[in-house]
Amino acid sequence: MKTKIFGHRGYPAKFPENSLAGFKYCMEHGAEGIEFDVHLTKDGVPVIMHDENIKRTTNGKGLIKDMTLGELDHYHLANGERIPRLADLFKLAEKENYAGQLNLEMKTNKFDYSGLPEKIFFLMKLFKFNQPIIFSSFNLNTLLHAKEIRPQESYYFLTDKKIKDPVAFTKEHGLKGIHPKRLLDTNVPERIWTVDNPRRAKKIIEFGAAGFFTNKFEDMMALRKSVANY
């Protein structure tokens, strides 16, 4: 299997993480996939950010769940961008005719945002994508709920723990695969996070995992070319 390389939160090595500028660069420079994180505002708008609190990556502070979209818009990322709505990224992917694959992580491991999958699926129907979106989460219940709504989508369980029997686990829960922190010796589709070390990347590529997430997608694509010639 060829190993796909995903820009983790866009391209943090060159741009603010989860910024439209980083996403756009990925799309224009051959990233095969883009991973990003989605939360819900107090008034139910899906927005893109990794942390539950905006303090680390903006000029403000506070929990996303406690702020309306209008309140969030008072703050910005390090490059001056507003905090992206999910709709902003979907619109950009459609405008750029992005050939790669989006990986949407539903960030419900700390706060279980009620209605998050429904909001995402509603937005998704308004745009065209060249490849199916991958949905992932550390919260298994979120994935199972989403699967009840749209069973035709691809769902992957994020974990930093070792899964004893990945085949049995994915079959039991009806998942397409796993996104583990470390490479699993399995035939179940897996994408490993977050891989910036060349030795780790080389091992994953040689194993033939489905993919991995990296903050340095251009470096890793060059490495893959030297290791596997594709």
CSV table of C-alpha atoms in Angstrom, one decimal:
chain,number,residue,atom,x,y,z
A,1,MET,CA,0.0,0.0,0.0
A,2,LYS,CA,1.2,3.5,-0.8
A,3,THR,CA,1.5,5.7,2.2
A,4,LYS,CA,-0.3,9.1,2.0
A,5,ILE,CA,1.1,12.1,3.7
A,6,PHE,CA,-1.3,14.5,5.4
A,7,GLY,CA,-0.5,18.0,6.5
A,8,HIS,CA,-1.2,18.0,10.3
A,9,ARG,CA,-3.2,21.1,11.1
A,10,GLY,CA,-2.2,22.4,7.7
A,11,TYR,CA,1.5,23.4,7.6
A,12,PRO,CA,2.6,24.5,11.1
A,13,ALA,CA,6.3,24.5,10.1
A,14,LYS,CA,5.6,27.6,7.9
A,15,PHE,CA,2.2,29.0,8.9
A,16,PRO,CA,0.0,29.2,12.0
A,17,GLU,CA,-1.6,25.9,12.7
A,18,ASN,CA,-5.1,25.4,11.4
A,19,SER,CA,-4.9,28.6,9.4
A,20,LEU,CA,-6.4,29.1,5.9
A,21,ALA,CA,-3.0,30.3,4.7
A,22,GLY,CA,-1.5,27.0,5.7
A,23,PHE,CA,-4.4,25.0,4.2
A,24,LYS,CA,-4.1,26.9,1.0
A,25,TYR,CA,-0.4,26.3,0.8
A,26,CYS,CA,-1.0,22.5,1.3
A,27,MET,CA,-3.5,22.5,-1.5
A,28,GLU,CA,-1.3,24.4,-3.9
A,29,HIS,CA,1.9,22.4,-3.2
A,30,GLY,CA,0.7,18.8,-3.4
A,31,ALA,CA,-0.2,17.7,0.1
A,32,GLU,CA,-2.1,14.5,-0.4
A,33,GLY,CA,-4.3,15.2,2.7
A,34,ILE,CA,-5.0,17.9,5.2
A,35,GLU,CA,-5.9,17.2,8.8
A,36,PHE,CA,-7.7,19.7,11.0
A,37,ASP,CA,-9.8,20.0,14.2
A,38,VAL,CA,-13.4,21.1,14.6
A,39,HIS,CA,-15.2,22.5,17.7
A,40,LEU,CA,-18.7,24.2,18.1
A,41,THR,CA,-19.2,27.8,19.3
A,42,LYS,CA,-21.8,28.7,21.9
A,43,ASP,CA,-24.2,29.4,19.1
A,44,GLY,CA,-23.5,26.2,17.2
A,45,VAL,CA,-21.1,27.2,14.5
A,46,PRO,CA,-18.3,24.7,13.6
A,47,VAL,CA,-14.9,26.3,13.8
A,48,ILE,CA,-11.4,25.1,13.2
A,49,MET,CA,-8.9,25.0,16.1
A,50,HIS,CA,-7.0,22.4,18.0
A,51,ASP,CA,-7.3,23.5,21.6
A,52,GLU,CA,-10.6,23.9,23.4
A,53,ASN,CA,-9.3,27.3,24.6
A,54,ILE,CA,-8.2,29.9,22.1
A,55,LYS,CA,-5.3,31.2,24.3
A,56,ARG,CA,-2.4,29.3,22.8
A,57,THR,CA,-3.0,30.2,19.1
A,58,THR,CA,-4.8,33.6,19.2
A,59,ASN,CA,-4.5,37.0,20.9
A,60,GLY,CA,-7.5,36.1,23.1
A,61,LYS,CA,-8.4,33.6,25.7
A,62,GLY,CA,-11.5,31.5,26.7
A,63,LEU,CA,-13.2,28.3,25.8
A,64,ILE,CA,-14.7,28.1,22.3
A,65,LYS,CA,-17.9,26.5,23.7
A,66,ASP,CA,-18.5,29.6,25.9
A,67,MET,CA,-18.2,32.1,23.0
A,68,THR,CA,-20.5,33.0,20.1
A,69,LEU,CA,-19.0,33.3,16.7
A,70,GLY,CA,-19.3,37.0,16.9
A,71,GLU,CA,-17.2,37.0,20.1
A,72,LEU,CA,-14.6,34.7,18.6
A,73,ASP,CA,-14.3,37.1,15.7
A,74,HIS,CA,-12.7,39.7,18.0
A,75,TYR,CA,-9.6,37.6,18.1
A,76,HIS,CA,-7.2,36.4,15.4
A,77,LEU,CA,-4.3,34.0,14.7
A,78,ALA,CA,-0.7,35.1,14.6
A,79,ASN,CA,-0.9,36.0,10.9
A,80,GLY,CA,-4.0,38.2,11.4
A,81,GLU,CA,-6.6,35.7,10.2
A,82,ARG,CA,-9.8,35.2,12.0
A,83,ILE,CA,-10.4,31.8,13.5
A,84,PRO,CA,-11.6,29.8,10.5
A,85,ARG,CA,-15.1,28.5,10.2
A,86,LEU,CA,-15.4,25.0,8.9
A,87,ALA,CA,-17.3,26.5,6.0
A,88,ASP,CA,-14.2,28.6,5.1
A,89,LEU,CA,-12.1,25.5,4.6
A,90,PHE,CA,-14.8,23.7,2.6
A,91,LYS,CA,-15.2,26.8,0.4
A,92,LEU,CA,-11.4,27.0,-0.1
A,93,ALA,CA,-11.2,23.2,-1.0
A,94,GLU,CA,-13.9,23.6,-3.6
A,95,LYS,CA,-12.4,26.8,-5.0
A,96,GLU,CA,-9.0,25.3,-5.3
A,97,ASN,CA,-10.5,22.0,-6.7
A,98,TYR,CA,-8.3,20.3,-4.1
A,99,ALA,CA,-7.4,16.8,-5.3
A,100,GLY,CA,-6.3,15.6,-1.9
A,101,GLN,CA,-8.3,14.3,1.0
A,102,LEU,CA,-9.6,16.2,4.1
A,103,ASN,CA,-9.3,14.6,7.5
A,104,LEU,CA,-11.8,16.2,9.9
A,105,GLU,CA,-11.2,15.5,13.6
A,106,MET,CA,-14.2,16.0,15.8
A,107,LYS,CA,-12.7,17.4,19.0
A,108,THR,CA,-15.1,15.9,21.5
A,109,ASN,CA,-12.6,14.2,23.8
A,110,LYS,CA,-12.9,17.0,26.4
A,111,PHE,CA,-16.3,18.6,25.6
A,112,ASP,CA,-18.9,16.5,23.9
A,113,TYR,CA,-20.4,19.1,21.7
A,114,SER,CA,-24.1,18.3,21.2
A,115,GLY,CA,-25.0,18.2,17.5
A,116,LEU,CA,-21.5,18.5,16.1
A,117,PRO,CA,-21.8,15.7,13.5
A,118,GLU,CA,-25.1,17.0,12.4
A,119,LYS,CA,-23.7,20.5,11.8
A,120,ILE,CA,-20.7,19.1,10.0
A,121,PHE,CA,-22.8,16.9,7.7
A,122,PHE,CA,-25.2,19.8,6.9
A,123,LEU,CA,-22.3,22.0,5.8
A,124,MET,CA,-20.6,19.1,3.9
A,125,LYS,CA,-23.6,18.8,1.6
A,126,LEU,CA,-23.2,22.4,0.4
A,127,PHE,CA,-19.8,21.8,-1.2
A,128,LYS,CA,-18.1,19.4,-3.7
A,129,PHE,CA,-15.0,17.4,-2.8
A,130,ASN,CA,-12.8,15.3,-5.0
A,131,GLN,CA,-12.4,12.6,-2.3
A,132,PRO,CA,-14.5,11.5,0.6
A,133,ILE,CA,-13.8,13.2,3.9
A,134,ILE,CA,-12.2,11.1,6.6
A,135,PHE,CA,-13.8,11.5,10.0
A,136,SER,CA,-11.8,10.9,13.2
A,137,SER,CA,-12.2,11.4,16.9
A,138,PHE,CA,-10.7,10.2,20.3
A,139,ASN,CA,-14.3,9.9,21.4
A,140,LEU,CA,-15.7,6.6,20.2
A,141,ASN,CA,-19.2,7.6,21.0
A,142,THR,CA,-19.0,10.6,18.7
A,143,LEU,CA,-17.9,8.3,15.9
A,144,LEU,CA,-20.7,5.8,16.6
A,145,HIS,CA,-23.3,8.6,16.7
A,146,ALA,CA,-22.0,10.1,13.4
A,147,LYS,CA,-22.1,6.6,11.9
A,148,GLU,CA,-25.8,6.3,12.8
A,149,ILE,CA,-26.5,9.5,10.9
A,150,ARG,CA,-24.3,8.8,7.9
A,151,PRO,CA,-23.2,5.2,7.8
A,152,GLN,CA,-21.6,5.6,4.4
A,153,GLU,CA,-18.8,7.8,5.6
A,154,SER,CA,-15.3,6.7,6.7
A,155,TYR,CA,-14.7,6.7,10.5
A,156,TYR,CA,-11.4,6.2,12.2
A,157,PHE,CA,-10.7,6.0,16.0
A,158,LEU,CA,-7.9,8.2,17.3
A,159,THR,CA,-5.9,6.7,20.1
A,160,ASP,CA,-2.6,7.0,22.0
A,161,LYS,CA,-3.1,3.6,23.5
A,162,LYS,CA,-2.2,0.2,22.1
A,163,ILE,CA,-5.2,-1.7,20.7
A,164,LYS,CA,-4.7,-5.4,21.3
A,165,ASP,CA,-6.8,-6.6,18.3
A,166,PRO,CA,-7.3,-3.8,15.7
A,167,VAL,CA,-9.2,-6.2,13.4
A,168,ALA,CA,-11.7,-7.2,16.0
A,169,PHE,CA,-12.0,-3.6,17.4
A,170,THR,CA,-12.8,-2.0,14.0
A,171,LYS,CA,-15.2,-4.8,13.1
A,172,GLU,CA,-17.1,-4.6,16.4
A,173,HIS,CA,-17.7,-0.8,16.0
A,174,GLY,CA,-18.0,-0.7,12.2
A,175,LEU,CA,-15.0,1.6,11.7
A,176,LYS,CA,-12.8,1.8,8.6
A,177,GLY,CA,-9.6,1.9,10.6
A,178,ILE,CA,-7.5,3.4,13.4
A,179,HIS,CA,-5.4,6.5,13.8
A,180,PRO,CA,-2.8,5.5,16.4
A,181,LYS,CA,0.1,7.4,17.9
A,182,ARG,CA,2.4,4.5,17.1
A,183,LEU,CA,2.5,2.1,14.2
A,184,LEU,CA,0.5,-1.0,14.7
A,185,ASP,CA,1.4,-4.3,13.2
A,186,THR,CA,-1.9,-4.8,11.4
A,187,ASN,CA,-3.6,-5.0,8.1
A,188,VAL,CA,-6.3,-2.6,9.3
A,189,PRO,CA,-6.0,0.8,7.6
A,190,GLU,CA,-4.0,3.1,9.9
A,191,ARG,CA,-2.7,6.7,9.8
A,192,ILE,CA,-0.1,7.5,12.4
A,193,TRP,CA,0.3,10.9,14.3
A,194,THR,CA,2.3,13.1,14.5
A,195,VAL,CA,5.4,12.1,12.4
A,196,ASP,CA,8.2,14.6,12.0
A,197,ASN,CA,11.1,12.3,12.7
A,198,PRO,CA,12.6,10.9,9.4
A,199,ARG,CA,13.3,7.5,11.0
A,200,ARG,CA,9.7,7.1,12.1
A,201,ALA,CA,8.5,8.2,8.7
A,202,LYS,CA,10.8,5.7,6.9
A,203,LYS,CA,9.6,2.8,9.0
A,204,ILE,CA,5.9,3.7,8.3
A,205,ILE,CA,6.5,4.1,4.6
A,206,GLU,CA,8.4,0.8,4.4
A,207,PHE,CA,5.6,-0.9,6.3
A,208,GLY,CA,3.0,0.5,3.9
A,209,ALA,CA,0.6,2.1,6.3
A,210,ALA,CA,-2.3,4.0,4.8
A,211,GLY,CA,-0.8,7.3,5.8
A,212,PHE,CA,0.6,9.6,8.5
A,213,PHE,CA,0.2,13.1,9.8
A,214,THR,CA,3.1,15.5,9.8
A,215,ASN,CA,3.9,19.2,10.5
A,216,LYS,CA,6.4,19.1,7.6
A,217,PHE,CA,4.6,17.6,4.7
A,218,GLU,CA,7.1,18.8,2.1
A,219,ASP,CA,10.1,17.3,3.9
A,220,MET,CA,8.2,14.0,4.3
A,221,MET,CA,7.2,13.8,0.7
A,222,ALA,CA,10.8,14.3,-0.3
A,223,LEU,CA,11.8,11.6,2.2
A,224,ARG,CA,9.2,9.2,0.8
A,225,LYS,CA,10.5,9.8,-2.7
A,226,SER,CA,14.0,8.8,-1.6
A,227,VAL,CA,12.8,5.8,0.3
A,228,ALA,CA,10.0,4.4,-1.9
A,229,ASN,CA,10.4,6.4,-5.2
A,230,TYR,CA,6.8,7.7,-5.3
